[in-house]
Amino acid sequence: MADPSGFLKYERHTPTRRPVPLRLRDWKEVYEPFSEAETRDQAARCMDCGIPFCHQGCPLGNLIPEWNELVRTGRWEDASDRLHATNNFPEFTGRLCPAPCEGSCVLAIGDDPVSIKVVEQQIADRAIADGGLAPRPAAVSTGRKVAVVGSGPAGLAAAQQLARAGHEVTVFERDGRIGGLMRYGIPEFKMGRDVLDRRLEQMTAEGVRFLTHCAVGVDLSVADLRHNFHAIIIATGSTVPRELQVDGRRLDGVELAMDYLVSANKALEGTADLAPRFDAAGRHVVIIGGGDTGADCYGTALRQGAASVTQLDIHVQPPVTRHPSTPWPVYPLLLRTSAAHEEGGQRVFGVNSTSFEGTDGRVTGIHLVEGKRVGGGFIPSAGTETDLEADLVLLALGFVGPEREGLLDDLGIDISGRGTVDRDDDYMTNMPGVFVAGDAGRGQSLIVWAIAEGRSAAAGVDAYLSGGSSLPDPLQPTAIALR
């Protein structure tokens, strides 16, 4: 570390968000450009700790102090090499990951953590602008064919690793375009589709074949898949939604959050009808669920011109600083305000939805009660019942596991007690040659875990096909975040 006092000289800064009235008029990413000088100052705050706890905070094992120092000294190309050594898609994680690495930054013990996520994105974006996404095709083909089912971050990471190892890789996607929920579940104001498309162009040039409109188990039989490929990776994600079992759930206008986001994103990019299936324009929108998916619905509804937007969270409002129950270096419990939350609407904490009411089959309101979340239940507070007007309700309650009908059932693979696909230490299921990576095996998780699992599953496949592998293997399938 050439500047041991950098963390004393510079305060934590992140890119400024564009003015709310302007960004609500378009779907562009919400952040203003961040200069090279600002990025270097933020990188200089890294203390190059003797034990860099940020490493354990990142499932990918990103070499954060190393590329911080390279950025600080202006060695951007070297910084990109170090970053890409552990992360296939840093331009994705720099935008979409909640940065558990920052929660375990040593500087965060008594100060604001290093702006790791910002530096990561700036390295990736600068590399892309400078032509740093040159394809890296394999020099020699192994002649082995691998099918990757699902084109989210886990599937794409596995596909790129295996293609670079010389295998012939085909990615199957049941939707019309590649990217999974990164394309259809993430709004454009969080990550522009050009960011995804640039990386897909690189992967195509590296020999990865993409096949869309192909649901394995429906459009292509599992028998044909097994016959035509030497190995299969299941990377279908955890897509079965968690439901809310209350009176009125089947009223029109009570919809799943992901159905709403997919509809909006497809309409925006022109791959569906011009009008989204669930338009929030002029409606009183209530979002049930306080996580990132709910926040994505929040910003989308505001851009569609909703009359009002309210996000309900069953948990009590967390503090603005790290809660004592999550001491350093674990990921901190604290109040997080996304860009969408600045743009209007309101958040309501510590409430549970008890029923919906409607007229002529369509929802018109929601009944709530205040209380406290305890374990797997909710303790209501007497006399706190209230009603809220709503003519579009979006359920953003998470997911319970992968879809079994078709692919999983036809393969005959074992399902765990949690509803996820069972796998061994090499990410292989009970069926030889069939592997699983990402949320389908782990359960609903973060993009950084998905990419790490994709890389590790690729190493498992490579070893299965070749008798050994030199591909990076960053993550044991049983690994969990520090708690």
Short mmCIF file of C-alpha atoms in Angstrom, two decimals:
data_model
loop_
_atom_site.label_atom_id
_atom_site.label_comp_id
_atom_site.label_asym_id
_atom_site.label_seq_id
_atom_site.Cartn_x
_atom_site.Cartn_y
_atom_site.Cartn_z
CA MET A 1 0.00 0.00 0.00
CA ALA A 2 1.74 3.16 -1.23
CA ASP A 3 -0.63 5.55 0.58
CA PRO A 4 -1.18 4.33 4.16
CA SER A 5 -3.18 7.44 5.03
CA GLY A 6 -5.61 7.33 2.12
CA PHE A 7 -8.52 6.33 4.32
CA LEU A 8 -7.80 9.41 6.48
CA LYS A 9 -7.58 11.84 3.58
CA TYR A 10 -10.64 10.82 1.58
CA GLU A 11 -14.24 10.34 2.63
CA ARG A 12 -16.44 7.68 1.10
CA HIS A 13 -18.22 8.89 -2.05
CA THR A 14 -20.40 7.14 -4.60
CA PRO A 15 -21.78 8.38 -7.94
CA THR A 16 -24.48 11.03 -7.75
CA ARG A 17 -27.94 9.97 -8.80
CA ARG A 18 -29.56 11.90 -11.59
CA PRO A 19 -32.29 14.39 -10.54
CA VAL A 20 -35.54 12.58 -9.77
CA PRO A 21 -37.74 14.61 -12.18
CA LEU A 22 -35.38 13.74 -15.04
CA ARG A 23 -34.89 10.07 -14.37
CA LEU A 24 -38.61 9.45 -13.93
CA ARG A 25 -39.04 10.53 -17.56
CA ASP A 26 -36.86 7.76 -18.96
CA TRP A 27 -35.51 4.28 -18.22
CA LYS A 28 -31.81 5.10 -18.31
CA GLU A 29 -29.45 4.11 -15.50
CA VAL A 30 -29.92 6.45 -12.57
CA TYR A 31 -26.29 7.32 -11.82
CA GLU A 32 -24.20 10.19 -13.13
CA PRO A 33 -20.71 9.42 -14.49
CA PHE A 34 -17.95 9.00 -11.91
CA SER A 35 -14.61 10.49 -12.87
CA GLU A 36 -11.27 8.71 -12.96
CA ALA A 37 -9.91 11.00 -10.24
CA GLU A 38 -12.86 10.26 -7.96
CA THR A 39 -12.47 6.54 -8.51
CA ARG A 40 -8.76 6.63 -7.72
CA ASP A 41 -9.44 8.53 -4.51
CA GLN A 42 -11.98 5.92 -3.44
CA ALA A 43 -9.56 3.11 -4.23
CA ALA A 44 -6.93 4.91 -2.13
CA ARG A 45 -9.16 4.46 0.94
CA CYS A 46 -8.39 0.72 0.87
CA MET A 47 -6.01 -0.10 3.74
CA ASP A 48 -4.59 -3.27 2.14
CA CYS A 49 -5.34 -5.10 5.39
CA GLY A 50 -3.09 -7.86 6.59
CA ILE A 51 -6.20 -10.06 6.67
CA PRO A 52 -8.56 -8.70 3.99
CA PHE A 53 -11.98 -9.70 5.32
CA CYS A 54 -13.53 -8.35 2.11
CA HIS A 55 -12.31 -11.60 0.53
CA GLN A 56 -14.54 -13.72 2.76
CA GLY A 57 -17.42 -11.31 2.20
CA CYS A 58 -17.27 -12.00 -1.54
CA PRO A 59 -18.24 -15.53 -2.66
CA LEU A 60 -16.09 -15.03 -5.76
CA GLY A 61 -13.00 -14.32 -3.70
CA ASN A 62 -12.39 -11.08 -5.59
CA LEU A 63 -8.85 -9.79 -5.01
CA ILE A 64 -10.14 -6.43 -3.85
CA PRO A 65 -7.06 -4.84 -2.25
CA GLU A 66 -5.00 -5.76 -5.30
CA TRP A 67 -7.19 -4.06 -7.86
CA ASN A 68 -7.83 -1.12 -5.55
CA GLU A 69 -4.09 -0.46 -5.47
CA LEU A 70 -3.82 -0.85 -9.24
CA VAL A 71 -6.60 1.69 -9.73
CA ARG A 72 -5.03 4.07 -7.22
CA THR A 73 -1.82 4.05 -9.25
CA GLY A 74 -3.62 4.35 -12.60
CA ARG A 75 -2.85 0.83 -13.85
CA TRP A 76 -6.33 0.23 -15.22
CA GLU A 77 -5.53 -2.61 -17.60
CA ASP A 78 -3.80 -4.57 -14.85
CA ALA A 79 -6.73 -3.85 -12.55
CA SER A 80 -9.10 -5.30 -15.14
CA ASP A 81 -6.97 -8.44 -15.42
CA ARG A 82 -7.06 -8.97 -11.65
CA LEU A 83 -10.80 -8.33 -11.50
CA HIS A 84 -11.62 -10.66 -14.39
CA ALA A 85 -9.41 -13.36 -12.87
CA THR A 86 -12.17 -14.02 -10.34
CA ASN A 87 -15.32 -12.52 -11.88
CA ASN A 88 -16.61 -13.13 -15.40
CA PHE A 89 -19.08 -10.25 -15.30
CA PRO A 90 -17.92 -7.40 -13.04
CA GLU A 91 -20.04 -4.91 -14.98
CA PHE A 92 -23.09 -6.89 -13.79
CA THR A 93 -22.08 -7.21 -10.16
CA GLY A 94 -20.89 -3.61 -10.03
CA ARG A 95 -24.46 -2.59 -10.77
CA LEU A 96 -26.58 -5.33 -9.20
CA CYS A 97 -24.71 -6.87 -6.27
CA PRO A 98 -25.55 -5.49 -2.78
CA ALA A 99 -21.82 -5.67 -2.00
CA PRO A 100 -21.42 -8.02 0.97
CA CYS A 101 -17.70 -7.29 0.60
CA GLU A 102 -18.30 -3.75 1.87
CA GLY A 103 -20.08 -5.09 4.94
CA SER A 104 -16.90 -6.98 5.87
CA CYS A 105 -14.45 -4.21 4.96
CA VAL A 106 -12.10 -3.64 7.92
CA LEU A 107 -12.52 0.10 7.55
CA ALA A 108 -16.23 -0.42 8.31
CA ILE A 109 -15.41 -1.29 11.93
CA GLY A 110 -15.25 2.40 12.77
CA ASP A 111 -15.79 4.29 9.51
CA ASP A 112 -17.60 4.12 6.19
CA PRO A 113 -16.37 1.13 4.14
CA VAL A 114 -14.38 1.43 0.95
CA SER A 115 -16.62 2.00 -2.09
CA ILE A 116 -15.65 -1.39 -3.47
CA LYS A 117 -18.68 -1.78 -5.71
CA VAL A 118 -18.09 1.59 -7.37
CA VAL A 119 -14.42 0.83 -8.08
CA GLU A 120 -15.40 -2.57 -9.48
CA GLN A 121 -17.91 -1.09 -11.90
CA GLN A 122 -15.51 1.64 -12.99
CA ILE A 123 -12.78 -0.91 -13.75
CA ALA A 124 -15.21 -3.00 -15.81
CA ASP A 125 -16.78 -0.09 -17.67
CA ARG A 126 -13.40 1.43 -18.47
CA ALA A 127 -12.12 -1.92 -19.75
CA ILE A 128 -15.16 -2.24 -22.00
CA ALA A 129 -14.74 1.32 -23.31
CA ASP A 130 -11.06 0.64 -24.04
CA GLY A 131 -11.79 -2.56 -25.96
CA GLY A 132 -11.07 -4.84 -23.03
CA LEU A 133 -13.78 -7.34 -23.96
CA ALA A 134 -11.72 -8.99 -26.66
CA PRO A 135 -12.87 -12.61 -27.05
CA ARG A 136 -10.68 -15.33 -25.55
CA PRO A 137 -11.57 -18.45 -27.52
CA ALA A 138 -9.95 -21.74 -26.61
CA ALA A 139 -6.86 -22.68 -28.58
CA VAL A 140 -7.84 -26.36 -28.78
CA SER A 141 -11.25 -28.06 -28.79
CA THR A 142 -11.83 -31.05 -26.52
CA GLY A 143 -14.63 -32.31 -28.74
CA ARG A 144 -16.87 -32.58 -25.68
CA LYS A 145 -20.33 -31.01 -25.77
CA VAL A 146 -21.97 -29.34 -22.78
CA ALA A 147 -25.57 -28.15 -22.51
CA VAL A 148 -26.34 -25.28 -20.13
CA VAL A 149 -30.05 -24.95 -19.39
CA GLY A 150 -30.79 -21.39 -18.33
CA SER A 151 -29.07 -18.14 -19.28
CA GLY A 152 -28.95 -16.25 -16.00
CA PRO A 153 -25.65 -15.32 -14.32
CA ALA A 154 -24.86 -18.86 -13.15
CA GLY A 155 -25.50 -20.38 -16.57
CA LEU A 156 -23.57 -17.69 -18.43
CA ALA A 157 -20.58 -17.91 -16.07
CA ALA A 158 -20.44 -21.68 -16.44
CA ALA A 159 -20.81 -21.44 -20.22
CA GLN A 160 -17.98 -18.94 -20.59
CA GLN A 161 -15.61 -20.91 -18.38
CA LEU A 162 -16.28 -24.16 -20.21
CA ALA A 163 -15.98 -22.58 -23.66
CA ARG A 164 -12.61 -21.15 -22.70
CA ALA A 165 -11.57 -24.63 -21.56
CA GLY A 166 -12.23 -25.91 -25.08
CA HIS A 167 -15.64 -27.54 -24.72
CA GLU A 168 -18.50 -26.98 -27.17
CA VAL A 169 -21.17 -25.18 -25.16
CA THR A 170 -24.82 -24.59 -26.03
CA VAL A 171 -26.99 -22.45 -23.76
CA PHE A 172 -30.72 -23.20 -23.88
CA GLU A 173 -33.18 -20.45 -22.96
CA ARG A 174 -36.94 -20.86 -23.00
CA ASP A 175 -37.55 -17.14 -23.44
CA GLY A 176 -36.99 -15.13 -26.59
CA ARG A 177 -33.69 -13.55 -25.62
CA ILE A 178 -30.67 -14.50 -23.56
CA GLY A 179 -30.04 -13.21 -20.05
CA GLY A 180 -32.69 -14.72 -17.80
CA LEU A 181 -33.82 -12.39 -15.05
CA MET A 182 -30.90 -10.05 -15.77
CA ARG A 183 -32.74 -9.16 -18.97
CA TYR A 184 -36.38 -9.52 -18.03
CA GLY A 185 -36.41 -9.21 -14.24
CA ILE A 186 -34.03 -6.28 -13.75
CA PRO A 187 -35.32 -2.85 -14.84
CA GLU A 188 -33.27 -0.83 -17.32
CA PHE A 189 -32.75 1.94 -14.77
CA LYS A 190 -30.58 -0.49 -12.77
CA MET A 191 -28.67 -2.01 -15.70
CA GLY A 192 -29.01 -1.07 -19.35
CA ARG A 193 -29.46 -3.99 -21.74
CA ASP A 194 -26.46 -2.85 -23.76
CA VAL A 195 -24.29 -3.89 -20.80
CA LEU A 196 -25.60 -7.44 -21.07
CA ASP A 197 -25.54 -7.55 -24.87
CA ARG A 198 -21.86 -6.56 -25.04
CA ARG A 199 -20.89 -9.51 -22.89
CA LEU A 200 -23.07 -11.88 -24.92
CA GLU A 201 -21.28 -10.71 -28.08
CA GLN A 202 -17.97 -11.64 -26.47
CA MET A 203 -19.25 -15.07 -25.49
CA THR A 204 -20.61 -15.72 -28.98
CA ALA A 205 -17.19 -14.86 -30.42
CA GLU A 206 -15.67 -17.34 -27.95
CA GLY A 207 -17.79 -20.11 -29.43
CA VAL A 208 -20.78 -20.27 -27.06
CA ARG A 209 -23.96 -21.12 -28.94
CA PHE A 210 -27.23 -19.63 -27.72
CA LEU A 211 -30.56 -21.28 -28.48
CA THR A 212 -33.70 -19.34 -27.49
CA HIS A 213 -37.40 -20.26 -27.47
CA CYS A 214 -36.38 -23.72 -26.32
CA ALA A 215 -37.79 -25.06 -23.06
CA VAL A 216 -35.97 -28.29 -22.33
CA GLY A 217 -38.50 -30.92 -21.38
CA VAL A 218 -41.11 -29.29 -23.63
CA ASP A 219 -39.60 -28.14 -26.93
CA LEU A 220 -36.64 -30.51 -26.61
CA SER A 221 -36.91 -33.84 -24.83
CA VAL A 222 -34.58 -34.67 -21.99
CA ALA A 223 -33.72 -37.91 -23.80
CA ASP A 224 -32.49 -35.97 -26.83
CA LEU A 225 -30.54 -33.60 -24.59
CA ARG A 226 -28.76 -36.46 -22.86
CA HIS A 227 -28.07 -38.18 -26.17
CA ASN A 228 -26.54 -35.11 -27.81
CA PHE A 229 -24.40 -33.78 -24.94
CA HIS A 230 -21.69 -35.25 -22.75
CA ALA A 231 -22.68 -33.16 -19.74
CA ILE A 232 -25.57 -30.92 -18.68
CA ILE A 233 -25.68 -27.98 -16.29
CA ILE A 234 -29.04 -27.01 -14.82
CA ALA A 235 -29.05 -23.26 -14.21
CA THR A 236 -32.76 -22.57 -14.37
CA GLY A 237 -32.90 -20.51 -11.21
CA SER A 238 -35.42 -20.56 -8.39
CA THR A 239 -38.59 -19.44 -10.18
CA VAL A 240 -41.51 -20.90 -8.19
CA PRO A 241 -42.91 -17.86 -6.34
CA ARG A 242 -43.78 -17.79 -2.67
CA GLU A 243 -47.52 -17.21 -2.45
CA LEU A 244 -49.71 -15.21 -0.08
CA GLN A 245 -52.62 -17.35 1.06
CA VAL A 246 -55.27 -14.85 2.12
CA ASP A 247 -58.85 -14.11 1.10
CA GLY A 248 -59.10 -12.26 -2.20
CA ARG A 249 -55.76 -13.51 -3.59
CA ARG A 250 -57.40 -14.52 -6.88
CA LEU A 251 -58.91 -11.12 -7.60
CA ASP A 252 -57.77 -9.49 -10.83
CA GLY A 253 -55.03 -7.02 -10.13
CA VAL A 254 -53.30 -9.13 -7.48
CA GLU A 255 -50.28 -10.24 -9.43
CA LEU A 256 -46.84 -11.76 -8.96
CA ALA A 257 -44.06 -9.19 -8.96
CA MET A 258 -41.92 -11.06 -11.46
CA ASP A 259 -44.81 -11.35 -13.92
CA TYR A 260 -45.19 -7.59 -13.68
CA LEU A 261 -41.48 -6.87 -14.17
CA VAL A 262 -41.11 -9.28 -17.07
CA SER A 263 -44.13 -7.73 -18.79
CA ALA A 264 -42.77 -4.21 -18.33
CA ASN A 265 -39.26 -5.09 -19.50
CA LYS A 266 -40.45 -6.98 -22.57
CA ALA A 267 -42.69 -4.09 -23.58
CA LEU A 268 -39.83 -1.65 -23.08
CA GLU A 269 -37.40 -3.52 -25.31
CA GLY A 270 -40.04 -4.28 -27.93
CA THR A 271 -40.22 -8.06 -27.53
CA ALA A 272 -43.88 -7.98 -26.49
CA ASP A 273 -46.93 -5.86 -27.14
CA LEU A 274 -46.25 -2.15 -26.92
CA ALA A 275 -48.42 -1.94 -23.80
CA PRO A 276 -47.22 -3.99 -20.83
CA ARG A 277 -49.60 -6.65 -19.59
CA PHE A 278 -49.88 -5.03 -16.16
CA ASP A 279 -49.70 -1.27 -16.58
CA ALA A 280 -49.47 0.78 -13.39
CA ALA A 281 -50.47 4.04 -15.10
CA GLY A 282 -53.07 5.85 -12.99
CA ARG A 283 -53.30 2.99 -10.48
CA HIS A 284 -52.78 2.83 -6.74
CA VAL A 285 -49.99 0.27 -6.54
CA VAL A 286 -49.21 -1.72 -3.41
CA ILE A 287 -46.09 -3.89 -3.33
CA ILE A 288 -45.98 -6.62 -0.70
CA GLY A 289 -42.38 -7.46 0.11
CA GLY A 290 -39.53 -5.22 1.19
CA GLY A 291 -36.66 -6.67 -0.85
CA ASP A 292 -34.91 -5.74 -4.07
CA THR A 293 -37.62 -7.19 -6.30
CA GLY A 294 -40.15 -4.99 -4.53
CA ALA A 295 -37.92 -1.96 -5.04
CA ASP A 296 -37.63 -2.81 -8.75
CA CYS A 297 -41.43 -2.88 -8.98
CA TYR A 298 -41.50 0.42 -7.08
CA GLY A 299 -39.33 2.27 -9.60
CA THR A 300 -41.07 0.64 -12.56
CA ALA A 301 -44.54 1.65 -11.35
CA LEU A 302 -43.44 5.24 -10.83
CA ARG A 303 -42.04 5.41 -14.36
CA GLN A 304 -45.29 3.99 -15.73
CA GLY A 305 -47.17 6.85 -14.08
CA ALA A 306 -48.78 5.21 -11.04
CA ALA A 307 -51.16 7.38 -9.03
CA SER A 308 -49.46 6.14 -5.84
CA VAL A 309 -46.95 3.49 -4.83
CA THR A 310 -46.73 1.87 -1.39
CA GLN A 311 -44.25 -0.85 -0.44
CA LEU A 312 -45.13 -3.02 2.55
CA ASP A 313 -42.49 -4.75 4.65
CA ILE A 314 -43.45 -7.30 7.31
CA HIS A 315 -40.30 -6.48 9.30
CA VAL A 316 -39.94 -3.48 11.58
CA GLN A 317 -37.95 -0.61 10.16
CA PRO A 318 -34.22 -1.30 10.64
CA PRO A 319 -31.84 1.36 11.99
CA VAL A 320 -29.84 3.65 9.72
CA THR A 321 -26.58 2.23 11.09
CA ARG A 322 -25.47 -1.38 11.60
CA HIS A 323 -27.79 -3.29 13.94
CA PRO A 324 -26.08 -4.98 16.93
CA SER A 325 -27.46 -8.34 15.79
CA THR A 326 -25.19 -8.17 12.72
CA PRO A 327 -21.76 -7.14 14.02
CA TRP A 328 -18.81 -6.69 11.70
CA PRO A 329 -17.81 -8.57 9.54
CA VAL A 330 -21.27 -10.05 8.76
CA TYR A 331 -23.56 -8.36 6.25
CA PRO A 332 -25.16 -5.52 8.22
CA LEU A 333 -28.84 -5.15 8.95
CA LEU A 334 -29.63 -1.48 8.33
CA LEU A 335 -32.12 0.68 6.48
CA ARG A 336 -31.25 0.70 2.79
CA THR A 337 -32.76 3.29 0.50
CA SER A 338 -32.63 2.39 -3.18
CA ALA A 339 -32.79 4.95 -5.94
CA ALA A 340 -36.45 4.05 -6.49
CA HIS A 341 -37.34 4.96 -2.91
CA GLU A 342 -36.17 8.54 -3.52
CA GLU A 343 -38.53 9.00 -6.43
CA GLY A 344 -41.88 9.14 -4.61
CA GLY A 345 -44.29 6.77 -2.93
CA GLN A 346 -43.93 5.44 0.58
CA ARG A 347 -42.64 2.47 2.53
CA VAL A 348 -44.58 0.98 5.44
CA PHE A 349 -42.81 -1.32 7.90
CA GLY A 350 -44.09 -3.80 10.44
CA VAL A 351 -47.37 -4.67 8.73
CA ASN A 352 -48.95 -7.91 7.58
CA SER A 353 -51.51 -8.29 4.78
CA THR A 354 -54.62 -10.09 6.05
CA SER A 355 -56.98 -9.99 3.04
CA PHE A 356 -57.93 -8.25 -0.18
CA GLU A 357 -61.28 -6.77 -1.10
CA GLY A 358 -62.64 -6.12 -4.56
CA THR A 359 -65.51 -5.13 -6.79
CA ASP A 360 -66.67 -7.03 -9.87
CA GLY A 361 -63.77 -9.43 -9.50
CA ARG A 362 -61.04 -6.77 -9.34
CA VAL A 363 -59.04 -5.74 -6.30
CA THR A 364 -59.86 -2.37 -4.76
CA GLY A 365 -58.13 -2.50 -1.41
CA ILE A 366 -56.03 -4.40 1.08
CA HIS A 367 -56.52 -5.00 4.80
CA LEU A 368 -53.45 -4.68 7.03
CA VAL A 369 -52.49 -5.13 10.64
CA GLU A 370 -49.43 -3.84 12.45
CA GLY A 371 -47.24 -6.15 14.49
CA LYS A 372 -43.88 -7.87 14.74
CA ARG A 373 -42.25 -10.61 12.76
CA VAL A 374 -41.07 -13.41 15.03
CA GLY A 375 -39.34 -16.45 13.59
CA GLY A 376 -41.62 -17.83 10.89
CA GLY A 377 -44.72 -16.05 12.18
CA PHE A 378 -46.21 -12.65 12.84
CA ILE A 379 -47.62 -11.30 16.12
CA PRO A 380 -50.34 -8.70 15.38
CA SER A 381 -50.88 -5.70 17.63
CA ALA A 382 -54.48 -5.36 18.82
CA GLY A 383 -56.40 -2.41 17.48
CA THR A 384 -53.97 -1.65 14.61
CA GLU A 385 -56.08 -2.93 11.72
CA THR A 386 -56.21 -0.57 8.75
CA ASP A 387 -57.22 -0.47 5.08
CA LEU A 388 -55.30 0.74 2.07
CA GLU A 389 -56.65 1.60 -1.37
CA ALA A 390 -55.15 -0.60 -4.07
CA ASP A 391 -56.09 -1.50 -7.61
CA LEU A 392 -52.79 -3.18 -8.49
CA VAL A 393 -51.10 -5.37 -5.88
CA LEU A 394 -47.71 -6.94 -6.59
CA LEU A 395 -46.49 -9.91 -4.56
CA ALA A 396 -42.71 -9.69 -4.13
CA LEU A 397 -42.31 -12.43 -1.52
CA GLY A 398 -39.38 -14.33 -2.99
CA PHE A 399 -39.13 -17.83 -4.43
CA VAL A 400 -39.26 -21.32 -2.99
CA GLY A 401 -37.34 -23.38 -5.55
CA PRO A 402 -36.96 -24.40 -9.20
CA GLU A 403 -39.79 -25.64 -11.38
CA ARG A 404 -39.86 -29.44 -11.41
CA GLU A 405 -42.30 -30.24 -14.20
CA GLY A 406 -40.56 -31.15 -17.43
CA LEU A 407 -36.79 -30.89 -17.09
CA LEU A 408 -36.22 -31.91 -13.46
CA ASP A 409 -38.90 -34.58 -13.33
CA ASP A 410 -37.82 -36.08 -16.65
CA LEU A 411 -34.19 -36.17 -15.59
CA GLY A 412 -35.12 -38.01 -12.41
CA ILE A 413 -32.81 -36.00 -10.19
CA ASP A 414 -33.15 -35.81 -6.42
CA ILE A 415 -34.72 -32.80 -4.73
CA SER A 416 -33.62 -31.69 -1.28
CA GLY A 417 -35.92 -31.06 1.66
CA ARG A 418 -35.67 -27.34 0.88
CA GLY A 419 -37.06 -27.87 -2.59
CA THR A 420 -33.73 -27.30 -4.34
CA VAL A 421 -31.75 -29.71 -6.52
CA ASP A 422 -29.40 -31.95 -4.55
CA ARG A 423 -25.74 -31.95 -5.62
CA ASP A 424 -22.41 -33.31 -4.43
CA ASP A 425 -19.16 -31.42 -3.74
CA ASP A 426 -18.54 -31.16 -7.49
CA TYR A 427 -22.03 -29.76 -8.18
CA MET A 428 -23.16 -33.01 -9.79
CA THR A 429 -26.64 -34.37 -9.11
CA ASN A 430 -27.51 -38.01 -8.49
CA MET A 431 -27.57 -38.44 -12.29
CA PRO A 432 -24.01 -38.83 -13.68
CA GLY A 433 -23.05 -35.98 -15.97
CA VAL A 434 -25.89 -33.72 -14.80
CA PHE A 435 -24.77 -30.74 -12.73
CA VAL A 436 -26.61 -27.82 -11.12
CA ALA A 437 -25.49 -24.26 -10.43
CA GLY A 438 -27.06 -21.12 -9.05
CA ASP A 439 -30.43 -20.67 -7.39
CA ALA A 440 -31.76 -24.02 -8.62
CA GLY A 441 -29.32 -25.71 -6.25
CA ARG A 442 -28.65 -23.00 -3.67
CA GLY A 443 -32.07 -21.44 -3.38
CA GLN A 444 -32.85 -17.76 -3.93
CA SER A 445 -29.62 -15.82 -3.55
CA LEU A 446 -27.48 -12.98 -4.92
CA ILE A 447 -25.96 -12.53 -8.37
CA VAL A 448 -22.44 -12.83 -6.94
CA TRP A 449 -23.25 -16.26 -5.48
CA ALA A 450 -24.72 -17.33 -8.83
CA ILE A 451 -21.58 -16.36 -10.76
CA ALA A 452 -19.37 -18.10 -8.20
CA GLU A 453 -21.48 -21.26 -8.44
CA GLY A 454 -21.35 -21.13 -12.23
CA ARG A 455 -17.56 -20.99 -12.12
CA SER A 456 -17.33 -23.86 -9.63
CA ALA A 457 -19.83 -26.00 -11.52
CA ALA A 458 -17.79 -25.43 -14.68
CA ALA A 459 -14.72 -26.76 -12.88
CA GLY A 460 -16.72 -29.82 -11.84
CA VAL A 461 -17.90 -30.44 -15.40
CA ASP A 462 -14.41 -29.94 -16.81
CA ALA A 463 -12.98 -32.46 -14.35
CA TYR A 464 -15.76 -34.93 -15.16
CA LEU A 465 -15.10 -34.67 -18.90
CA SER A 466 -11.33 -34.34 -18.84
CA GLY A 467 -10.21 -36.22 -15.73
CA GLY A 468 -9.02 -33.03 -14.07
CA SER A 469 -9.43 -29.27 -14.29
CA SER A 470 -7.39 -26.13 -13.88
CA LEU A 471 -10.50 -23.93 -13.91
CA PRO A 472 -11.05 -21.80 -10.80
CA ASP A 473 -13.29 -23.38 -8.17
CA PRO A 474 -14.14 -20.58 -5.75
CA LEU A 475 -17.09 -22.01 -3.85
CA GLN A 476 -18.15 -25.17 -2.07
CA PRO A 477 -21.83 -25.90 -2.80
CA THR A 478 -22.55 -25.97 0.94
CA ALA A 479 -20.92 -22.59 1.64
CA ILE A 480 -23.10 -19.90 3.18
CA ALA A 481 -22.59 -16.25 4.00
CA LEU A 482 -20.96 -15.47 7.34
CA ARG A 483 -23.66 -14.99 9.98
#
